[in-house]
Amino acid sequence: VIVPAWEKYQAELGDQIITIDPGIAFGTGSHPTTKNVLVLMENHSFNHRKVADIGAGSGILTKGALLLGAKDVLVIDIDDKALEVSKENLKEYQNIRFLKNNLLENCEESFDIILANIVADAILALGPQMKKGLEKHGLLLVSGIIEARWDEVQVGLENQGLKLLEKILEEGWVAATFQKVEQ
């Protein structure tokens, strides 16, 4: 359940609460791109996983990953303001690192799960970085893809050794989960 920081919410049994103040960053949880990545995240185990949130915006997906049990999250954004907002929204957590960076360029780490709620062109640019950036059988959850660009993104990621596991289409926006396959 996404709750704006300025509102009160009475949690129901089983609710995972993500309190967020997006400030000027993208990511309130109401847009299909953010909402559907969170839906896809619930289908996978994050317990003790190393996660990267690329294009973190408000930090909403990082918060979701931590609530689902992620052990270590690298928050990446190219925008200083987005990193500031993420840091503020995630200040109560210890197992987070922040990096101003363009995707995974020059990043020597690899991850069990990568979250990327960004645009189609950035996802296509991220694809070649999966060979090194994603662990064996790791997951890439993507969103921010307009329906007209979906086929191009799917083919581009599959050409990088990723297999489509699931896809959600809502209001012209696609979110999807891919898994790295060994070639």
Short mmCIF file of N, CA, C and O in Angstrom, two decimals, residues 33-147:
data_model
loop_
_atom_site.label_atom_id
_atom_site.label_comp_id
_atom_site.label_asym_id
_atom_site.label_seq_id
_atom_site.Cartn_x
_atom_site.Cartn_y
_atom_site.Cartn_z
N THR A 33 3.19 2.61 -14.49
CA THR A 33 4.58 2.15 -14.58
C THR A 33 5.11 1.74 -13.21
O THR A 33 5.68 0.67 -13.04
N THR A 34 4.93 2.59 -12.22
CA THR A 34 5.42 2.31 -10.87
C THR A 34 4.59 1.22 -10.21
O THR A 34 5.11 0.26 -9.65
N LYS A 35 3.28 1.37 -10.29
CA LYS A 35 2.37 0.40 -9.67
C LYS A 35 2.63 -1.02 -10.15
O LYS A 35 2.71 -1.95 -9.35
N ASN A 36 2.81 -1.19 -11.45
CA ASN A 36 2.95 -2.54 -11.99
C ASN A 36 4.31 -3.17 -11.74
O ASN A 36 4.42 -4.39 -11.66
N VAL A 37 5.36 -2.36 -11.58
CA VAL A 37 6.63 -2.94 -11.15
C VAL A 37 6.46 -3.49 -9.73
O VAL A 37 6.92 -4.59 -9.43
N LEU A 38 5.78 -2.75 -8.88
CA LEU A 38 5.52 -3.24 -7.51
C LEU A 38 4.71 -4.53 -7.53
O LEU A 38 4.99 -5.46 -6.77
N VAL A 39 3.73 -4.61 -8.42
CA VAL A 39 2.94 -5.85 -8.57
C VAL A 39 3.85 -7.00 -8.98
O VAL A 39 3.79 -8.10 -8.41
N LEU A 40 4.71 -6.77 -9.97
CA LEU A 40 5.63 -7.82 -10.43
C LEU A 40 6.62 -8.22 -9.32
O LEU A 40 6.96 -9.40 -9.19
N MET A 41 7.05 -7.25 -8.54
CA MET A 41 7.99 -7.53 -7.46
C MET A 41 7.42 -8.53 -6.47
O MET A 41 8.14 -9.39 -5.95
N GLU A 42 6.12 -8.44 -6.21
CA GLU A 42 5.48 -9.34 -5.25
C GLU A 42 5.50 -10.80 -5.71
O GLU A 42 5.29 -11.70 -4.91
N ASN A 43 5.77 -11.04 -7.00
CA ASN A 43 5.79 -12.40 -7.54
C ASN A 43 7.13 -13.10 -7.37
O ASN A 43 7.29 -14.24 -7.80
N HIS A 44 8.11 -12.42 -6.78
CA HIS A 44 9.46 -12.97 -6.70
C HIS A 44 10.03 -12.79 -5.29
O HIS A 44 9.69 -11.86 -4.58
N SER A 45 10.95 -13.66 -4.95
CA SER A 45 11.60 -13.58 -3.64
C SER A 45 12.72 -12.54 -3.67
O SER A 45 13.61 -12.60 -4.52
N PHE A 46 12.66 -11.62 -2.74
CA PHE A 46 13.72 -10.64 -2.56
C PHE A 46 14.56 -10.95 -1.33
O PHE A 46 15.52 -10.25 -1.05
N ASN A 47 14.19 -12.01 -0.61
CA ASN A 47 14.89 -12.37 0.63
C ASN A 47 16.38 -12.54 0.40
O ASN A 47 16.79 -13.37 -0.42
N HIS A 48 17.16 -11.75 1.11
CA HIS A 48 18.63 -11.82 1.10
C HIS A 48 19.21 -11.58 -0.30
O HIS A 48 20.30 -12.06 -0.59
N ARG A 49 18.49 -10.86 -1.14
CA ARG A 49 18.96 -10.59 -2.50
C ARG A 49 19.66 -9.24 -2.56
O ARG A 49 19.33 -8.31 -1.84
N LYS A 50 20.60 -9.15 -3.49
CA LYS A 50 21.30 -7.90 -3.78
C LYS A 50 20.58 -7.26 -4.97
O LYS A 50 20.43 -7.88 -6.02
N VAL A 51 20.12 -6.01 -4.77
CA VAL A 51 19.25 -5.35 -5.73
C VAL A 51 19.84 -4.02 -6.17
O VAL A 51 20.46 -3.31 -5.37
N ALA A 52 19.61 -3.67 -7.43
CA ALA A 52 19.91 -2.33 -7.95
C ALA A 52 18.60 -1.71 -8.40
O ALA A 52 17.80 -2.36 -9.07
N ASP A 53 18.38 -0.47 -8.01
CA ASP A 53 17.22 0.30 -8.45
C ASP A 53 17.76 1.41 -9.34
O ASP A 53 18.30 2.40 -8.86
N ILE A 54 17.62 1.22 -10.65
CA ILE A 54 18.19 2.14 -11.63
C ILE A 54 17.13 3.15 -12.05
O ILE A 54 16.06 2.77 -12.51
N GLY A 55 17.45 4.43 -11.90
CA GLY A 55 16.47 5.47 -12.16
C GLY A 55 15.50 5.54 -11.00
O GLY A 55 14.29 5.52 -11.15
N ALA A 56 16.05 5.59 -9.80
CA ALA A 56 15.30 5.38 -8.57
C ALA A 56 14.23 6.42 -8.29
O ALA A 56 13.27 6.14 -7.57
N GLY A 57 14.37 7.63 -8.82
CA GLY A 57 13.35 8.65 -8.57
C GLY A 57 13.14 8.89 -7.10
O GLY A 57 14.07 9.28 -6.39
N SER A 58 11.95 8.63 -6.61
CA SER A 58 11.61 8.87 -5.21
C SER A 58 12.11 7.79 -4.27
O SER A 58 12.05 7.95 -3.05
N GLY A 59 12.57 6.66 -4.80
CA GLY A 59 13.01 5.54 -3.97
C GLY A 59 11.91 4.55 -3.65
O GLY A 59 12.10 3.64 -2.87
N ILE A 60 10.77 4.68 -4.30
CA ILE A 60 9.62 3.84 -3.99
C ILE A 60 9.89 2.36 -4.26
O ILE A 60 9.50 1.49 -3.48
N LEU A 61 10.58 2.03 -5.36
CA LEU A 61 10.87 0.63 -5.65
C LEU A 61 11.91 0.07 -4.69
O LEU A 61 11.84 -1.10 -4.30
N THR A 62 12.86 0.89 -4.29
CA THR A 62 13.84 0.47 -3.29
C THR A 62 13.13 0.12 -1.99
O THR A 62 13.40 -0.91 -1.37
N LYS A 63 12.21 0.96 -1.59
CA LYS A 63 11.45 0.70 -0.37
C LYS A 63 10.68 -0.60 -0.49
O LYS A 63 10.64 -1.41 0.44
N GLY A 64 10.07 -0.83 -1.63
CA GLY A 64 9.37 -2.08 -1.87
C GLY A 64 10.29 -3.28 -1.78
O GLY A 64 9.95 -4.30 -1.16
N ALA A 65 11.48 -3.18 -2.37
CA ALA A 65 12.45 -4.27 -2.32
C ALA A 65 12.87 -4.57 -0.89
O ALA A 65 12.99 -5.73 -0.48
N LEU A 66 13.09 -3.53 -0.10
CA LEU A 66 13.49 -3.71 1.29
C LEU A 66 12.37 -4.35 2.11
O LEU A 66 12.62 -5.25 2.92
N LEU A 67 11.14 -3.93 1.87
CA LEU A 67 10.01 -4.54 2.57
C LEU A 67 9.84 -6.01 2.20
O LEU A 67 9.37 -6.80 3.01
N LEU A 68 10.26 -6.37 0.99
CA LEU A 68 10.18 -7.75 0.54
C LEU A 68 11.41 -8.57 0.95
O LEU A 68 11.51 -9.74 0.60
N GLY A 69 12.36 -7.95 1.68
CA GLY A 69 13.47 -8.71 2.25
C GLY A 69 14.83 -8.53 1.61
O GLY A 69 15.77 -9.24 1.97
N ALA A 70 14.99 -7.59 0.67
CA ALA A 70 16.31 -7.37 0.05
C ALA A 70 17.35 -7.08 1.12
O ALA A 70 17.09 -6.37 2.08
N LYS A 71 18.56 -7.65 0.96
CA LYS A 71 19.61 -7.45 1.96
C LYS A 71 20.49 -6.24 1.68
O LYS A 71 21.09 -5.68 2.57
N ASP A 72 20.57 -5.85 0.41
CA ASP A 72 21.48 -4.77 0.01
C ASP A 72 20.92 -4.15 -1.26
O ASP A 72 20.59 -4.87 -2.20
N VAL A 73 20.79 -2.82 -1.27
CA VAL A 73 20.25 -2.14 -2.45
C VAL A 73 21.18 -1.00 -2.85
O VAL A 73 21.57 -0.19 -2.01
N LEU A 74 21.51 -0.97 -4.12
CA LEU A 74 22.24 0.15 -4.69
C LEU A 74 21.23 1.01 -5.44
O LEU A 74 20.58 0.55 -6.38
N VAL A 75 21.06 2.24 -5.00
CA VAL A 75 20.13 3.19 -5.58
C VAL A 75 20.91 4.03 -6.59
O VAL A 75 21.88 4.70 -6.22
N ILE A 76 20.49 3.99 -7.84
CA ILE A 76 21.20 4.68 -8.91
C ILE A 76 20.26 5.66 -9.60
O ILE A 76 19.15 5.30 -9.98
N ASP A 77 20.73 6.87 -9.76
CA ASP A 77 20.00 7.84 -10.58
C ASP A 77 21.03 8.80 -11.15
O ASP A 77 22.09 9.01 -10.57
N ILE A 78 20.70 9.37 -12.29
CA ILE A 78 21.59 10.33 -12.93
C ILE A 78 21.31 11.75 -12.44
O ILE A 78 22.10 12.65 -12.64
N ASP A 79 20.18 11.93 -11.74
CA ASP A 79 19.72 13.24 -11.31
C ASP A 79 19.99 13.46 -9.82
O ASP A 79 19.55 12.67 -8.98
N ASP A 80 20.71 14.52 -9.50
CA ASP A 80 21.03 14.83 -8.10
C ASP A 80 19.79 15.01 -7.23
O ASP A 80 19.75 14.55 -6.09
N LYS A 81 18.78 15.69 -7.76
CA LYS A 81 17.55 15.94 -6.99
C LYS A 81 16.84 14.63 -6.66
O LYS A 81 16.34 14.45 -5.55
N ALA A 82 16.79 13.72 -7.62
CA ALA A 82 16.15 12.42 -7.37
C ALA A 82 16.90 11.67 -6.28
O ALA A 82 16.28 11.06 -5.40
N LEU A 83 18.22 11.72 -6.30
CA LEU A 83 19.01 11.05 -5.25
C LEU A 83 18.75 11.68 -3.89
O LEU A 83 18.64 10.98 -2.88
N GLU A 84 18.62 13.00 -3.84
CA GLU A 84 18.30 13.68 -2.58
C GLU A 84 16.96 13.22 -2.03
O GLU A 84 16.82 12.93 -0.84
N VAL A 85 15.95 13.16 -2.90
CA VAL A 85 14.62 12.73 -2.49
C VAL A 85 14.66 11.27 -2.04
O VAL A 85 14.08 10.92 -1.01
N SER A 86 15.36 10.42 -2.78
CA SER A 86 15.49 9.01 -2.39
C SER A 86 16.15 8.89 -1.02
O SER A 86 15.68 8.12 -0.17
N LYS A 87 17.22 9.62 -0.81
CA LYS A 87 17.91 9.56 0.49
C LYS A 87 16.98 9.95 1.62
O LYS A 87 16.96 9.30 2.68
N GLU A 88 16.18 10.97 1.42
CA GLU A 88 15.24 11.41 2.45
C GLU A 88 14.17 10.34 2.70
O GLU A 88 13.86 10.02 3.85
N ASN A 89 13.63 9.77 1.64
CA ASN A 89 12.58 8.75 1.79
C ASN A 89 13.09 7.43 2.36
O ASN A 89 12.32 6.64 2.89
N LEU A 90 14.38 7.19 2.26
CA LEU A 90 14.95 5.91 2.69
C LEU A 90 15.87 6.05 3.91
O LEU A 90 16.60 5.13 4.24
N LYS A 91 15.81 7.17 4.59
CA LYS A 91 16.75 7.46 5.67
C LYS A 91 16.68 6.47 6.84
O LYS A 91 17.66 6.33 7.57
N GLU A 92 15.59 5.77 7.02
CA GLU A 92 15.49 4.83 8.15
C GLU A 92 16.15 3.48 7.87
O GLU A 92 16.25 2.64 8.76
N TYR A 93 16.63 3.27 6.65
CA TYR A 93 17.26 1.98 6.29
C TYR A 93 18.77 2.10 6.29
O TYR A 93 19.33 3.12 5.92
N GLN A 94 19.43 1.00 6.65
CA GLN A 94 20.90 0.98 6.74
C GLN A 94 21.57 0.32 5.54
O GLN A 94 22.69 0.64 5.22
N ASN A 95 20.90 -0.62 4.92
CA ASN A 95 21.53 -1.44 3.89
C ASN A 95 21.32 -0.89 2.47
O ASN A 95 21.03 -1.62 1.54
N ILE A 96 21.50 0.42 2.34
CA ILE A 96 21.33 1.10 1.06
C ILE A 96 22.57 1.93 0.76
O ILE A 96 23.13 2.57 1.63
N ARG A 97 22.94 1.91 -0.51
CA ARG A 97 24.00 2.79 -0.99
C ARG A 97 23.44 3.60 -2.14
O ARG A 97 22.52 3.16 -2.82
N PHE A 98 23.99 4.79 -2.35
CA PHE A 98 23.51 5.69 -3.39
C PHE A 98 24.64 6.00 -4.36
O PHE A 98 25.78 6.18 -3.94
N LEU A 99 24.29 6.05 -5.65
CA LEU A 99 25.29 6.30 -6.67
C LEU A 99 24.70 7.16 -7.78
O LEU A 99 23.67 6.80 -8.36
N LYS A 100 25.35 8.30 -8.04
CA LYS A 100 24.97 9.09 -9.20
C LYS A 100 25.67 8.46 -10.39
O LYS A 100 26.91 8.41 -10.44
N ASN A 101 24.87 7.94 -11.33
CA ASN A 101 25.47 7.20 -12.43
C ASN A 101 24.48 7.10 -13.58
O ASN A 101 23.27 7.21 -13.38
N ASN A 102 24.99 6.85 -14.75
CA ASN A 102 24.17 6.57 -15.92
C ASN A 102 24.04 5.06 -16.05
O ASN A 102 25.00 4.38 -16.42
N LEU A 103 22.89 4.55 -15.69
CA LEU A 103 22.61 3.11 -15.72
C LEU A 103 23.69 2.38 -14.93
O LEU A 103 23.99 2.76 -13.80
N LEU A 104 24.28 1.31 -15.51
CA LEU A 104 25.34 0.56 -14.80
C LEU A 104 26.73 0.83 -15.38
O LEU A 104 27.65 0.06 -15.16
N GLU A 105 26.87 1.93 -16.09
CA GLU A 105 28.17 2.25 -16.69
C GLU A 105 29.24 2.28 -15.61
O GLU A 105 29.07 2.87 -14.55
N ASN A 106 30.35 1.63 -15.90
CA ASN A 106 31.52 1.57 -15.02
C ASN A 106 31.23 0.98 -13.64
O ASN A 106 31.99 1.19 -12.71
N CYS A 107 30.14 0.28 -13.50
CA CYS A 107 29.79 -0.36 -12.24
C CYS A 107 30.31 -1.80 -12.30
O CYS A 107 29.98 -2.55 -13.21
N GLU A 108 31.13 -2.16 -11.36
CA GLU A 108 31.76 -3.48 -11.37
C GLU A 108 30.95 -4.53 -10.61
O GLU A 108 31.32 -5.69 -10.58
N GLU A 109 29.84 -4.13 -10.01
CA GLU A 109 29.03 -5.06 -9.23
C GLU A 109 28.05 -5.82 -10.11
O GLU A 109 27.71 -5.39 -11.19
N SER A 110 27.57 -6.95 -9.57
CA SER A 110 26.47 -7.67 -10.20
C SER A 110 25.38 -7.86 -9.16
O SER A 110 25.64 -7.83 -7.95
N PHE A 111 24.16 -8.07 -9.64
CA PHE A 111 22.98 -8.05 -8.78
C PHE A 111 22.10 -9.26 -9.04
O PHE A 111 22.05 -9.78 -10.15
N ASP A 112 21.37 -9.67 -8.01
CA ASP A 112 20.38 -10.74 -8.16
C ASP A 112 19.14 -10.22 -8.87
O ASP A 112 18.50 -10.94 -9.64
N ILE A 113 18.78 -8.97 -8.57
CA ILE A 113 17.59 -8.34 -9.14
C ILE A 113 17.91 -6.90 -9.50
O ILE A 113 18.49 -6.18 -8.69
N ILE A 114 17.51 -6.50 -10.70
CA ILE A 114 17.65 -5.11 -11.13
C ILE A 114 16.26 -4.57 -11.44
O ILE A 114 15.49 -5.20 -12.17
N LEU A 115 15.96 -3.43 -10.87
CA LEU A 115 14.70 -2.73 -11.11
C LEU A 115 15.00 -1.51 -11.97
O LEU A 115 15.91 -0.74 -11.65
N ALA A 116 14.25 -1.34 -13.05
CA ALA A 116 14.50 -0.21 -13.94
C ALA A 116 13.17 0.33 -14.47
O ALA A 116 12.64 -0.15 -15.48
N ASN A 117 12.62 1.30 -13.76
CA ASN A 117 11.41 1.98 -14.21
C ASN A 117 11.86 3.26 -14.90
O ASN A 117 11.88 4.34 -14.30
N ILE A 118 12.27 3.10 -16.13
CA ILE A 118 12.85 4.19 -16.92
C ILE A 118 12.20 4.14 -18.32
O ILE A 118 11.20 3.46 -18.48
N VAL A 119 12.73 4.81 -19.29
CA VAL A 119 12.13 4.83 -20.63
C VAL A 119 12.75 3.75 -21.52
O VAL A 119 13.82 3.22 -21.23
N ALA A 120 12.07 3.46 -22.62
CA ALA A 120 12.48 2.38 -23.53
C ALA A 120 13.93 2.52 -23.99
O ALA A 120 14.69 1.55 -23.98
N ASP A 121 14.34 3.72 -24.41
CA ASP A 121 15.71 3.90 -24.90
C ASP A 121 16.74 3.57 -23.82
O ASP A 121 17.77 2.96 -24.10
N ALA A 122 16.47 3.97 -22.59
CA ALA A 122 17.40 3.68 -21.49
C ALA A 122 17.42 2.17 -21.19
O ALA A 122 18.48 1.62 -20.91
N ILE A 123 16.28 1.51 -21.28
CA ILE A 123 16.24 0.06 -21.05
C ILE A 123 17.03 -0.65 -22.14
O ILE A 123 17.78 -1.59 -21.86
N LEU A 124 16.89 -0.21 -23.38
CA LEU A 124 17.66 -0.81 -24.47
C LEU A 124 19.16 -0.60 -24.25
O LEU A 124 19.97 -1.48 -24.52
N ALA A 125 19.55 0.56 -23.76
CA ALA A 125 20.96 0.84 -23.46
C ALA A 125 21.44 -0.01 -22.29
O ALA A 125 22.61 -0.40 -22.23
N LEU A 126 20.55 -0.31 -21.36
CA LEU A 126 20.89 -1.12 -20.20
C LEU A 126 21.09 -2.59 -20.57
O LEU A 126 21.90 -3.30 -19.94
N GLY A 127 20.39 -3.05 -21.59
CA GLY A 127 20.44 -4.46 -21.99
C GLY A 127 21.83 -5.07 -22.09
O GLY A 127 22.10 -6.11 -21.46
N PRO A 128 22.76 -4.47 -22.83
CA PRO A 128 24.10 -5.05 -22.94
C PRO A 128 24.85 -5.12 -21.60
O PRO A 128 25.78 -5.90 -21.44
N GLN A 129 24.45 -4.32 -20.64
CA GLN A 129 25.11 -4.32 -19.33
C GLN A 129 24.67 -5.51 -18.47
O GLN A 129 25.25 -5.76 -17.41
N MET A 130 23.67 -6.27 -18.92
CA MET A 130 23.15 -7.40 -18.14
C MET A 130 24.11 -8.58 -18.10
O MET A 130 24.09 -9.36 -17.17
N LYS A 131 24.96 -8.71 -19.12
CA LYS A 131 25.92 -9.82 -19.13
C LYS A 131 26.80 -9.80 -17.89
O LYS A 131 27.07 -10.81 -17.28
N LYS A 132 27.22 -8.61 -17.49
CA LYS A 132 28.07 -8.45 -16.31
C LYS A 132 27.28 -8.02 -15.09
O LYS A 132 27.59 -8.42 -13.97
N GLY A 133 26.23 -7.25 -15.27
CA GLY A 133 25.52 -6.65 -14.15
C GLY A 133 24.49 -7.51 -13.46
O GLY A 133 24.05 -7.21 -12.36
N LEU A 134 24.10 -8.62 -14.12
CA LEU A 134 23.06 -9.47 -13.55
C LEU A 134 23.64 -10.86 -13.29
O LEU A 134 24.27 -11.46 -14.16
N GLU A 135 23.43 -11.35 -12.08
CA GLU A 135 23.89 -12.69 -11.70
C GLU A 135 23.20 -13.77 -12.53
O GLU A 135 22.13 -13.53 -13.11
N LYS A 136 23.77 -14.97 -12.54
CA LYS A 136 23.18 -16.12 -13.22
C LYS A 136 21.74 -16.31 -12.71
O LYS A 136 21.50 -16.32 -11.51
N HIS A 137 20.80 -16.40 -13.63
CA HIS A 137 19.37 -16.56 -13.35
C HIS A 137 18.77 -15.34 -12.65
O HIS A 137 17.68 -15.42 -12.08
N GLY A 138 19.49 -14.20 -12.67
CA GLY A 138 18.99 -12.98 -12.05
C GLY A 138 17.79 -12.42 -12.80
O GLY A 138 17.51 -12.80 -13.95
N LEU A 139 17.08 -11.53 -12.13
CA LEU A 139 15.86 -10.95 -12.68
C LEU A 139 16.07 -9.48 -13.02
O LEU A 139 16.71 -8.74 -12.27
N LEU A 140 15.48 -9.07 -14.12
CA LEU A 140 15.42 -7.67 -14.53
C LEU A 140 13.94 -7.31 -14.64
O LEU A 140 13.21 -7.89 -15.46
N LEU A 141 13.49 -6.39 -13.79
CA LEU A 141 12.11 -5.90 -13.84
C LEU A 141 12.15 -4.52 -14.45
O LEU A 141 12.83 -3.63 -13.93
N VAL A 142 11.44 -4.36 -15.57
CA VAL A 142 11.47 -3.10 -16.31
C VAL A 142 10.07 -2.52 -16.44
O VAL A 142 9.08 -3.24 -16.43
N SER A 143 10.03 -1.20 -16.56
CA SER A 143 8.77 -0.50 -16.79
C SER A 143 9.10 0.86 -17.37
O SER A 143 10.26 1.21 -17.53
N GLY A 144 8.04 1.63 -17.67
CA GLY A 144 8.23 2.93 -18.30
C GLY A 144 8.25 2.81 -19.81
O GLY A 144 8.67 3.72 -20.51
N ILE A 145 7.75 1.69 -20.32
CA ILE A 145 7.80 1.40 -21.75
C ILE A 145 6.41 1.63 -22.35
O ILE A 145 5.44 1.00 -21.93
N ILE A 146 6.32 2.53 -23.30
CA ILE A 146 5.03 2.71 -23.97
C ILE A 146 4.78 1.50 -24.87
O ILE A 146 5.72 0.89 -25.40
N GLU A 147 3.51 1.16 -24.99
CA GLU A 147 3.14 -0.05 -25.72
C GLU A 147 3.72 -0.10 -27.13
O GLU A 147 4.15 -1.16 -27.59
#
